[in-house]
Amino acid sequence: MTGKAQTVLGLVDPATLGQTLMHEHLIWDATPPARRDVSTTGGPDPCEYWKFMTGGIADARNTTQRDRGLAAREAARMVEAGGGTIVELTIGGLVPDPEGLVEVSRESGAHIVMGCGHYVDDYQDPNNNKRTIESFAQEMIDQVQLCAWGTQVRAGIIGEIGCQWPWTDLEKRVLAAAVIAQQETGAALTIHPARHADHPWMLVEFLQEYGADLSRTIIDHIDRTIFDDDRLFRLADSGVVLEWDLFGQENTYYAAADIDMPNDGMRIRTIRRLIDRGHLGQIVISHDIWEKIRLAEFGGHGYTHIQKKVLPHMGKRGYSEDEINAIMIDNPRRLLTFV
Ligand SMILES: [Zn+2]
């Protein structure tokens, strides 16, 4: 596998990946497990877009997406807009559909790189509480090297490994296992940090202790987690990769935590400060779509927003073509290539 990337259709030459969205969901169930018995037929009403986006409504019509055809149509729009690859991080707890992703990739022409491992504690199978680091590690290694979730499909990246606040023992075991899987498979590791500004640094210390390769480890959701340059620069100096993956969320009111969510313009300015400090090789971006209301067919921005709006805006704000290519092509390619 060394020197190759692994999509749901098999190993590929990383040079063919093209512009890559590093953190998305195409087929998922982000409805909390206790509320999944609710009927999920139909989608959210686009007339209620604002309520959905500001947390006024939260239900399975919006947070459960099992329609392979819809996913394929949305992914095809991204290919049409110039995108090449979607990294799909629906893993244990979010109800992955690997065979669905194979169909979506074939129908849309998008490369899809699938994640593996387990999401946050509250979403995990209660039986996981009894499992050891070794058991989780072997499962992730197998998901990359053999097959995932009872299918023939293999993962191409480890994560998004979930952490909540307070960080639980189960989550620490899964992350320790993910580091072993990173070392064993040569895949990159991507981590959903807890919603607390100090947690990314706790992750760095944990990862260093367990011997992770920080240059091949991504801390996700920086947009909703870090709000000051001291913490940001300290993280960047550790060598870890930083991901702004909530592009397209243009309003202050984030339902999942008491923060001021930045908009795209603020994301672009923050990333600029990091580039000016020499961290261009450590930055990736995405939309992290896990609500149907953000899909194009429900009136949302879809998976084309970065290609259509964000990259041109970066150009207007002084980003060079080389810098944009580093963020969209070179950095993802390096991360998705097995070492
Ligand atoms: Zn996440």
Tab-separated table of C-alpha atoms and ligand atoms in Angstrom:
chain	number	residue	atom	x	y	z
A	1	MET	CA	0.000	0.000	0.000
A	2	THR	CA	2.988	2.289	0.514
A	3	GLY	CA	2.933	5.159	-1.956
A	4	LYS	CA	-0.739	4.582	-2.835
A	5	ALA	CA	-4.032	6.021	-1.623
A	6	GLN	CA	-7.016	3.759	-0.933
A	7	THR	CA	-10.501	4.689	-2.094
A	8	VAL	CA	-13.647	2.603	-1.674
A	9	LEU	CA	-12.954	1.228	-5.171
A	10	GLY	CA	-9.392	0.163	-4.318
A	11	LEU	CA	-5.821	1.457	-4.388
A	12	VAL	CA	-5.141	4.471	-6.632
A	13	ASP	CA	-2.228	6.639	-7.661
A	14	PRO	CA	-2.435	9.627	-5.254
A	15	ALA	CA	-1.730	11.968	-8.181
A	16	THR	CA	-5.259	11.223	-9.449
A	17	LEU	CA	-7.039	12.467	-6.284
A	18	GLY	CA	-7.227	16.125	-7.341
A	19	GLN	CA	-8.967	18.716	-5.186
A	20	THR	CA	-9.955	16.951	-1.978
A	21	LEU	CA	-12.541	17.659	0.720
A	22	MET	CA	-10.907	16.155	3.800
A	23	HIS	CA	-13.951	15.806	6.082
A	24	GLU	CA	-17.438	15.031	4.823
A	25	HIS	CA	-20.357	12.643	5.291
A	26	LEU	CA	-22.399	11.316	2.348
A	27	ILE	CA	-24.489	8.583	3.998
A	28	TRP	CA	-24.792	8.945	7.753
A	29	ASP	CA	-26.914	8.857	10.884
A	30	ALA	CA	-25.965	11.681	13.226
A	31	THR	CA	-29.270	11.496	15.119
A	32	PRO	CA	-28.453	10.614	18.760
A	33	PRO	CA	-28.985	6.833	19.169
A	34	ALA	CA	-31.814	7.324	21.698
A	35	ARG	CA	-33.871	9.284	19.141
A	36	ARG	CA	-33.318	7.067	16.088
A	37	ASP	CA	-36.690	5.352	16.279
A	38	VAL	CA	-38.329	8.512	14.889
A	39	SER	CA	-39.485	8.239	11.290
A	40	THR	CA	-36.905	9.680	8.916
A	41	THR	CA	-38.939	9.668	5.732
A	42	GLY	CA	-38.582	12.876	3.789
A	43	GLY	CA	-36.079	15.595	4.390
A	44	PRO	CA	-36.077	18.917	6.175
A	45	ASP	CA	-38.337	21.650	4.839
A	46	PRO	CA	-36.075	24.248	3.158
A	47	CYS	CA	-38.465	26.957	4.408
A	48	GLU	CA	-37.105	26.156	7.864
A	49	TYR	CA	-33.439	26.515	6.818
A	50	TRP	CA	-32.693	29.209	9.394
A	51	LYS	CA	-34.219	27.253	12.253
A	52	PHE	CA	-32.250	24.154	11.320
A	53	MET	CA	-29.001	26.099	10.976
A	54	THR	CA	-29.349	27.866	14.323
A	55	GLY	CA	-30.466	24.865	16.358
A	56	GLY	CA	-34.155	25.828	16.517
A	57	ILE	CA	-35.044	22.405	15.116
A	58	ALA	CA	-32.990	19.260	15.516
A	59	ASP	CA	-34.542	16.055	14.254
A	60	ALA	CA	-33.910	12.961	12.224
A	61	ARG	CA	-35.333	14.482	9.021
A	62	ASN	CA	-32.176	16.576	9.021
A	63	THR	CA	-29.575	14.436	10.783
A	64	THR	CA	-30.259	11.041	9.176
A	65	GLN	CA	-29.260	10.589	5.495
A	66	ARG	CA	-29.439	7.034	4.137
A	67	ASP	CA	-30.324	7.752	0.470
A	68	ARG	CA	-27.513	6.517	-1.811
A	69	GLY	CA	-29.027	8.164	-4.893
A	70	LEU	CA	-29.187	11.560	-3.195
A	71	ALA	CA	-25.567	11.182	-2.040
A	72	ALA	CA	-24.477	10.299	-5.588
A	73	ARG	CA	-26.249	13.319	-7.095
A	74	GLU	CA	-24.681	15.642	-4.532
A	75	ALA	CA	-21.201	14.162	-5.081
A	76	ALA	CA	-21.625	14.464	-8.861
A	77	ARG	CA	-22.172	18.213	-8.442
A	78	MET	CA	-18.777	18.435	-6.752
A	79	VAL	CA	-17.092	16.594	-9.630
A	80	GLU	CA	-18.804	18.973	-12.076
A	81	ALA	CA	-17.449	21.933	-10.095
A	82	GLY	CA	-13.890	20.623	-10.377
A	83	GLY	CA	-13.556	18.529	-7.222
A	84	GLY	CA	-11.843	15.148	-7.254
A	85	THR	CA	-12.075	13.405	-3.879
A	86	ILE	CA	-14.344	13.269	-0.836
A	87	VAL	CA	-12.980	11.884	2.436
A	88	GLU	CA	-16.064	10.281	4.044
A	89	LEU	CA	-15.705	9.941	7.810
A	90	THR	CA	-18.917	8.119	8.749
A	91	ILE	CA	-17.621	5.524	11.213
A	92	GLY	CA	-18.728	3.428	14.195
A	93	GLY	CA	-21.667	5.154	15.898
A	94	LEU	CA	-22.699	7.097	12.771
A	95	VAL	CA	-23.882	3.979	10.853
A	96	PRO	CA	-21.427	3.615	7.966
A	97	ASP	CA	-22.588	2.238	4.577
A	98	PRO	CA	-19.394	1.188	2.742
A	99	GLU	CA	-21.263	-0.494	-0.126
A	100	GLY	CA	-23.357	2.640	-0.492
A	101	LEU	CA	-20.147	4.639	-0.882
A	102	VAL	CA	-18.996	2.252	-3.621
A	103	GLU	CA	-22.244	2.975	-5.490
A	104	VAL	CA	-21.932	6.716	-4.912
A	105	SER	CA	-18.364	6.700	-6.222
A	106	ARG	CA	-19.281	4.706	-9.349
A	107	GLU	CA	-22.306	6.901	-10.124
A	108	SER	CA	-20.743	10.279	-9.383
A	109	GLY	CA	-17.183	9.738	-10.590
A	110	ALA	CA	-15.853	11.088	-7.290
A	111	HIS	CA	-13.006	9.324	-5.518
A	112	ILE	CA	-14.225	8.470	-2.024
A	113	VAL	CA	-11.792	7.695	0.787
A	114	MET	CA	-13.556	6.092	3.723
A	115	GLY	CA	-12.653	6.470	7.409
A	116	CYS	CA	-12.684	3.836	10.162
A	117	GLY	CA	-12.775	3.544	13.944
A	118	HIS	CA	-15.356	5.003	16.322
A	119	TYR	CA	-17.080	8.354	16.863
A	120	VAL	CA	-17.776	9.939	20.307
A	121	ASP	CA	-18.698	7.868	23.361
A	122	ASP	CA	-22.394	8.872	23.398
A	123	TYR	CA	-22.821	7.349	19.919
A	124	GLN	CA	-20.820	4.156	20.447
A	125	ASP	CA	-22.190	0.653	20.854
A	126	PRO	CA	-22.445	0.095	24.669
A	127	ASN	CA	-20.557	-3.197	24.163
A	128	ASN	CA	-17.466	-1.114	23.302
A	129	ASN	CA	-17.131	-0.261	27.008
A	130	LYS	CA	-15.761	-3.750	27.621
A	131	ARG	CA	-13.255	-3.686	24.751
A	132	THR	CA	-9.479	-3.274	25.039
A	133	ILE	CA	-7.031	-1.057	23.152
A	134	GLU	CA	-5.784	-4.174	21.347
A	135	SER	CA	-9.285	-5.082	20.197
A	136	PHE	CA	-9.929	-1.605	18.769
A	137	ALA	CA	-6.475	-1.482	17.158
A	138	GLN	CA	-6.914	-4.826	15.417
A	139	GLU	CA	-10.357	-3.761	14.189
A	140	MET	CA	-8.982	-0.549	12.611
A	141	ILE	CA	-5.963	-2.308	11.108
A	142	ASP	CA	-8.330	-4.854	9.531
A	143	GLN	CA	-10.619	-2.081	8.270
A	144	VAL	CA	-7.682	-0.578	6.375
A	145	GLN	CA	-5.956	-3.777	5.266
A	146	LEU	CA	-8.797	-6.295	4.829
A	147	CYS	CA	-12.397	-5.074	4.974
A	148	ALA	CA	-14.691	-2.845	7.013
A	149	TRP	CA	-18.079	-3.337	8.703
A	150	GLY	CA	-18.738	-6.777	7.219
A	151	THR	CA	-18.209	-5.689	3.596
A	152	GLN	CA	-15.333	-6.058	1.124
A	153	VAL	CA	-14.644	-2.304	1.247
A	154	ARG	CA	-11.474	-0.929	2.878
A	155	ALA	CA	-10.777	2.323	4.701
A	156	GLY	CA	-8.141	4.794	3.506
A	157	ILE	CA	-7.813	6.922	6.647
A	158	ILE	CA	-8.302	6.372	10.403
A	159	GLY	CA	-11.041	8.481	12.013
A	160	GLU	CA	-12.763	10.788	12.661
A	161	ILE	CA	-11.902	9.375	16.092
A	162	GLY	CA	-14.437	11.008	18.410
A	163	CYS	CA	-13.825	12.804	21.705
A	164	GLN	CA	-16.372	14.597	23.869
A	165	TRP	CA	-16.010	16.796	26.957
A	166	PRO	CA	-15.153	15.527	29.490
A	167	TRP	CA	-12.946	13.158	27.509
A	168	THR	CA	-13.937	9.579	28.414
A	169	ASP	CA	-11.785	6.508	29.136
A	170	LEU	CA	-13.443	4.655	26.264
A	171	GLU	CA	-12.496	7.446	23.858
A	172	LYS	CA	-8.907	7.411	25.137
A	173	ARG	CA	-8.687	3.661	24.489
A	174	VAL	CA	-10.028	4.106	20.964
A	175	LEU	CA	-7.533	6.921	20.287
A	176	ALA	CA	-4.605	4.915	21.689
A	177	ALA	CA	-5.709	2.096	19.375
A	178	ALA	CA	-5.928	4.504	16.444
A	179	VAL	CA	-2.281	5.467	17.010
A	180	ILE	CA	-1.295	1.788	16.861
A	181	ALA	CA	-3.324	1.451	13.649
A	182	GLN	CA	-1.582	4.533	12.224
A	183	GLN	CA	1.832	3.003	12.986
A	184	GLU	CA	0.831	-0.408	11.629
A	185	THR	CA	-0.898	0.688	8.404
A	186	GLY	CA	0.842	3.960	7.460
A	187	ALA	CA	-2.544	5.674	7.111
A	188	ALA	CA	-3.213	9.220	8.319
A	189	LEU	CA	-5.234	9.763	11.499
A	190	THR	CA	-8.033	12.349	11.795
A	191	ILE	CA	-9.526	13.329	15.169
A	192	HIS	CA	-12.791	15.022	16.212
A	193	PRO	CA	-11.682	16.955	19.332
A	194	ALA	CA	-13.921	17.685	22.291
A	195	ARG	CA	-15.707	21.048	22.290
A	196	HIS	CA	-13.228	22.709	24.649
A	197	ALA	CA	-10.424	25.099	23.642
A	198	ASP	CA	-7.816	23.166	25.663
A	199	HIS	CA	-8.659	19.752	24.283
A	200	PRO	CA	-6.614	19.931	21.051
A	201	TRP	CA	-3.470	20.499	23.136
A	202	MET	CA	-4.435	17.594	25.417
A	203	LEU	CA	-4.659	15.532	22.233
A	204	VAL	CA	-1.175	16.593	21.147
A	205	GLU	CA	0.288	15.546	24.522
A	206	PHE	CA	-1.564	12.230	24.379
A	207	LEU	CA	-0.432	11.601	20.794
A	208	GLN	CA	3.184	12.415	21.657
A	209	GLU	CA	3.060	10.042	24.620
A	210	TYR	CA	1.755	7.224	22.420
A	211	GLY	CA	4.239	7.933	19.619
A	212	ALA	CA	1.856	9.129	16.896
A	213	ASP	CA	3.234	10.780	13.764
A	214	LEU	CA	1.871	14.310	14.270
A	215	SER	CA	2.709	15.314	10.694
A	216	ARG	CA	0.174	12.658	9.627
A	217	THR	CA	-2.437	13.488	12.273
A	218	ILE	CA	-5.254	15.968	11.661
A	219	ILE	CA	-7.168	17.849	14.354
A	220	ASP	CA	-10.618	18.540	12.939
A	221	HIS	CA	-13.171	21.300	13.588
A	222	ILE	CA	-10.649	23.994	14.534
A	223	ASP	CA	-13.393	26.518	13.569
A	224	ARG	CA	-15.551	25.654	16.609
A	225	THR	CA	-12.737	24.835	19.010
A	226	ILE	CA	-9.893	27.392	18.948
A	227	PHE	CA	-10.522	31.148	19.143
A	228	ASP	CA	-7.131	32.656	20.023
A	229	ASP	CA	-3.774	32.764	18.271
A	230	ASP	CA	-1.794	31.613	21.330
A	231	ARG	CA	-3.498	28.237	21.339
A	232	LEU	CA	-3.543	28.093	17.544
A	233	PHE	CA	0.166	28.814	17.041
A	234	ARG	CA	1.183	26.468	19.854
A	235	LEU	CA	-0.761	23.685	18.152
A	236	ALA	CA	0.734	24.502	14.760
A	237	ASP	CA	4.241	24.483	16.248
A	238	SER	CA	3.677	20.883	17.367
A	239	GLY	CA	3.582	19.875	13.688
A	240	VAL	CA	0.025	18.544	13.774
A	241	VAL	CA	-2.264	19.195	10.770
A	242	LEU	CA	-5.137	21.645	11.373
A	243	GLU	CA	-8.498	21.341	9.671
A	244	TRP	CA	-11.117	24.052	9.144
A	245	ASP	CA	-13.999	21.863	8.097
A	246	LEU	CA	-17.114	23.913	8.764
A	247	PHE	CA	-16.872	26.064	5.625
A	248	GLY	CA	-20.356	27.080	4.542
A	249	GLN	CA	-21.583	27.604	8.115
A	250	GLU	CA	-22.028	31.338	7.881
A	251	ASN	CA	-23.707	32.194	11.164
A	252	THR	CA	-22.628	32.840	14.724
A	253	TYR	CA	-25.152	30.558	16.393
A	254	TYR	CA	-23.664	27.083	16.729
A	255	ALA	CA	-26.200	24.719	18.256
A	256	ALA	CA	-23.737	22.252	19.822
A	257	ALA	CA	-21.754	24.651	22.037
A	258	ASP	CA	-21.793	28.169	23.487
A	259	ILE	CA	-19.335	29.755	21.057
A	260	ASP	CA	-19.285	32.412	18.345
A	261	MET	CA	-18.929	30.401	15.142
A	262	PRO	CA	-16.686	32.190	12.619
A	263	ASN	CA	-17.854	32.679	9.037
A	264	ASP	CA	-15.853	31.803	5.911
A	265	GLY	CA	-14.174	35.216	5.734
A	266	MET	CA	-12.906	34.807	9.303
A	267	ARG	CA	-11.723	31.262	8.561
A	268	ILE	CA	-9.794	32.549	5.544
A	269	ARG	CA	-8.134	35.309	7.608
A	270	THR	CA	-7.137	32.913	10.390
A	271	ILE	CA	-5.625	30.440	7.915
A	272	ARG	CA	-3.717	33.358	6.335
A	273	ARG	CA	-2.042	34.109	9.680
A	274	LEU	CA	-0.886	30.512	9.886
A	275	ILE	CA	0.465	30.530	6.328
A	276	ASP	CA	2.364	33.737	7.053
A	277	ARG	CA	3.934	31.909	9.992
A	278	GLY	CA	5.123	29.094	7.725
A	279	HIS	CA	2.423	26.476	8.320
A	280	LEU	CA	1.006	26.125	4.775
A	281	GLY	CA	1.793	22.396	4.702
A	282	GLN	CA	-0.350	21.767	7.798
A	283	ILE	CA	-3.721	23.108	6.611
A	284	VAL	CA	-6.718	21.310	5.111
A	285	ILE	CA	-10.347	22.392	4.685
A	286	SER	CA	-13.824	20.917	4.162
A	287	HIS	CA	-17.568	21.393	4.846
A	288	ASP	CA	-18.303	18.484	7.251
A	289	ILE	CA	-21.842	18.084	5.926
A	290	TRP	CA	-23.874	16.010	8.385
A	291	GLU	CA	-27.182	17.870	8.061
A	292	LYS	CA	-29.394	17.350	5.019
A	293	ILE	CA	-30.400	21.012	5.050
A	294	ARG	CA	-26.854	21.789	3.858
A	295	LEU	CA	-27.251	19.617	0.736
A	296	ALA	CA	-27.979	21.344	-2.580
A	297	GLU	CA	-31.286	19.486	-3.068
A	298	PHE	CA	-32.592	20.984	0.184
A	299	GLY	CA	-31.452	24.495	-0.663
A	300	GLY	CA	-28.057	24.273	1.028
A	301	HIS	CA	-24.531	24.908	-0.239
A	302	GLY	CA	-23.742	21.255	-0.958
A	303	TYR	CA	-20.264	19.815	-1.559
A	304	THR	CA	-19.506	22.449	-4.239
A	305	HIS	CA	-19.344	25.447	-1.912
A	306	ILE	CA	-15.564	25.378	-1.478
A	307	GLN	CA	-14.942	25.112	-5.235
A	308	LYS	CA	-17.577	27.671	-6.179
A	309	LYS	CA	-17.284	30.291	-3.448
A	310	VAL	CA	-14.433	29.725	-0.998
A	311	LEU	CA	-11.510	29.249	-3.384
A	312	PRO	CA	-12.397	32.324	-5.518
A	313	HIS	CA	-12.764	34.307	-2.285
A	314	MET	CA	-9.333	33.151	-1.145
A	315	GLY	CA	-7.984	34.399	-4.470
A	316	LYS	CA	-9.561	37.813	-3.878
A	317	ARG	CA	-8.014	37.927	-0.408
A	318	GLY	CA	-4.487	37.428	-1.695
A	319	TYR	CA	-4.024	33.668	-1.625
A	320	SER	CA	-1.772	32.557	-4.494
A	321	GLU	CA	-2.657	29.660	-6.760
A	322	ASP	CA	0.182	27.656	-5.185
A	323	GLU	CA	-1.229	28.233	-1.705
A	324	ILE	CA	-4.716	27.173	-2.780
A	325	ASN	CA	-3.301	24.100	-4.492
A	326	ALA	CA	-1.347	23.206	-1.352
A	327	ILE	CA	-4.520	23.310	0.759
A	328	MET	CA	-6.784	21.578	-1.747
A	329	ILE	CA	-4.467	19.119	-3.522
A	330	ASP	CA	-0.921	18.709	-2.165
A	331	ASN	CA	-1.640	18.463	1.571
A	332	PRO	CA	-4.547	16.014	1.153
A	333	ARG	CA	-2.484	13.941	-1.291
A	334	ARG	CA	0.419	13.722	1.153
A	335	LEU	CA	-1.919	12.722	3.986
A	336	LEU	CA	-3.863	10.140	1.983
A	337	THR	CA	-0.707	8.442	0.646
A	338	PHE	CA	0.237	5.453	2.805
A	339	VAL	CA	3.760	5.576	4.236
B	1	ZN	ZN	-16.640	15.620	13.645
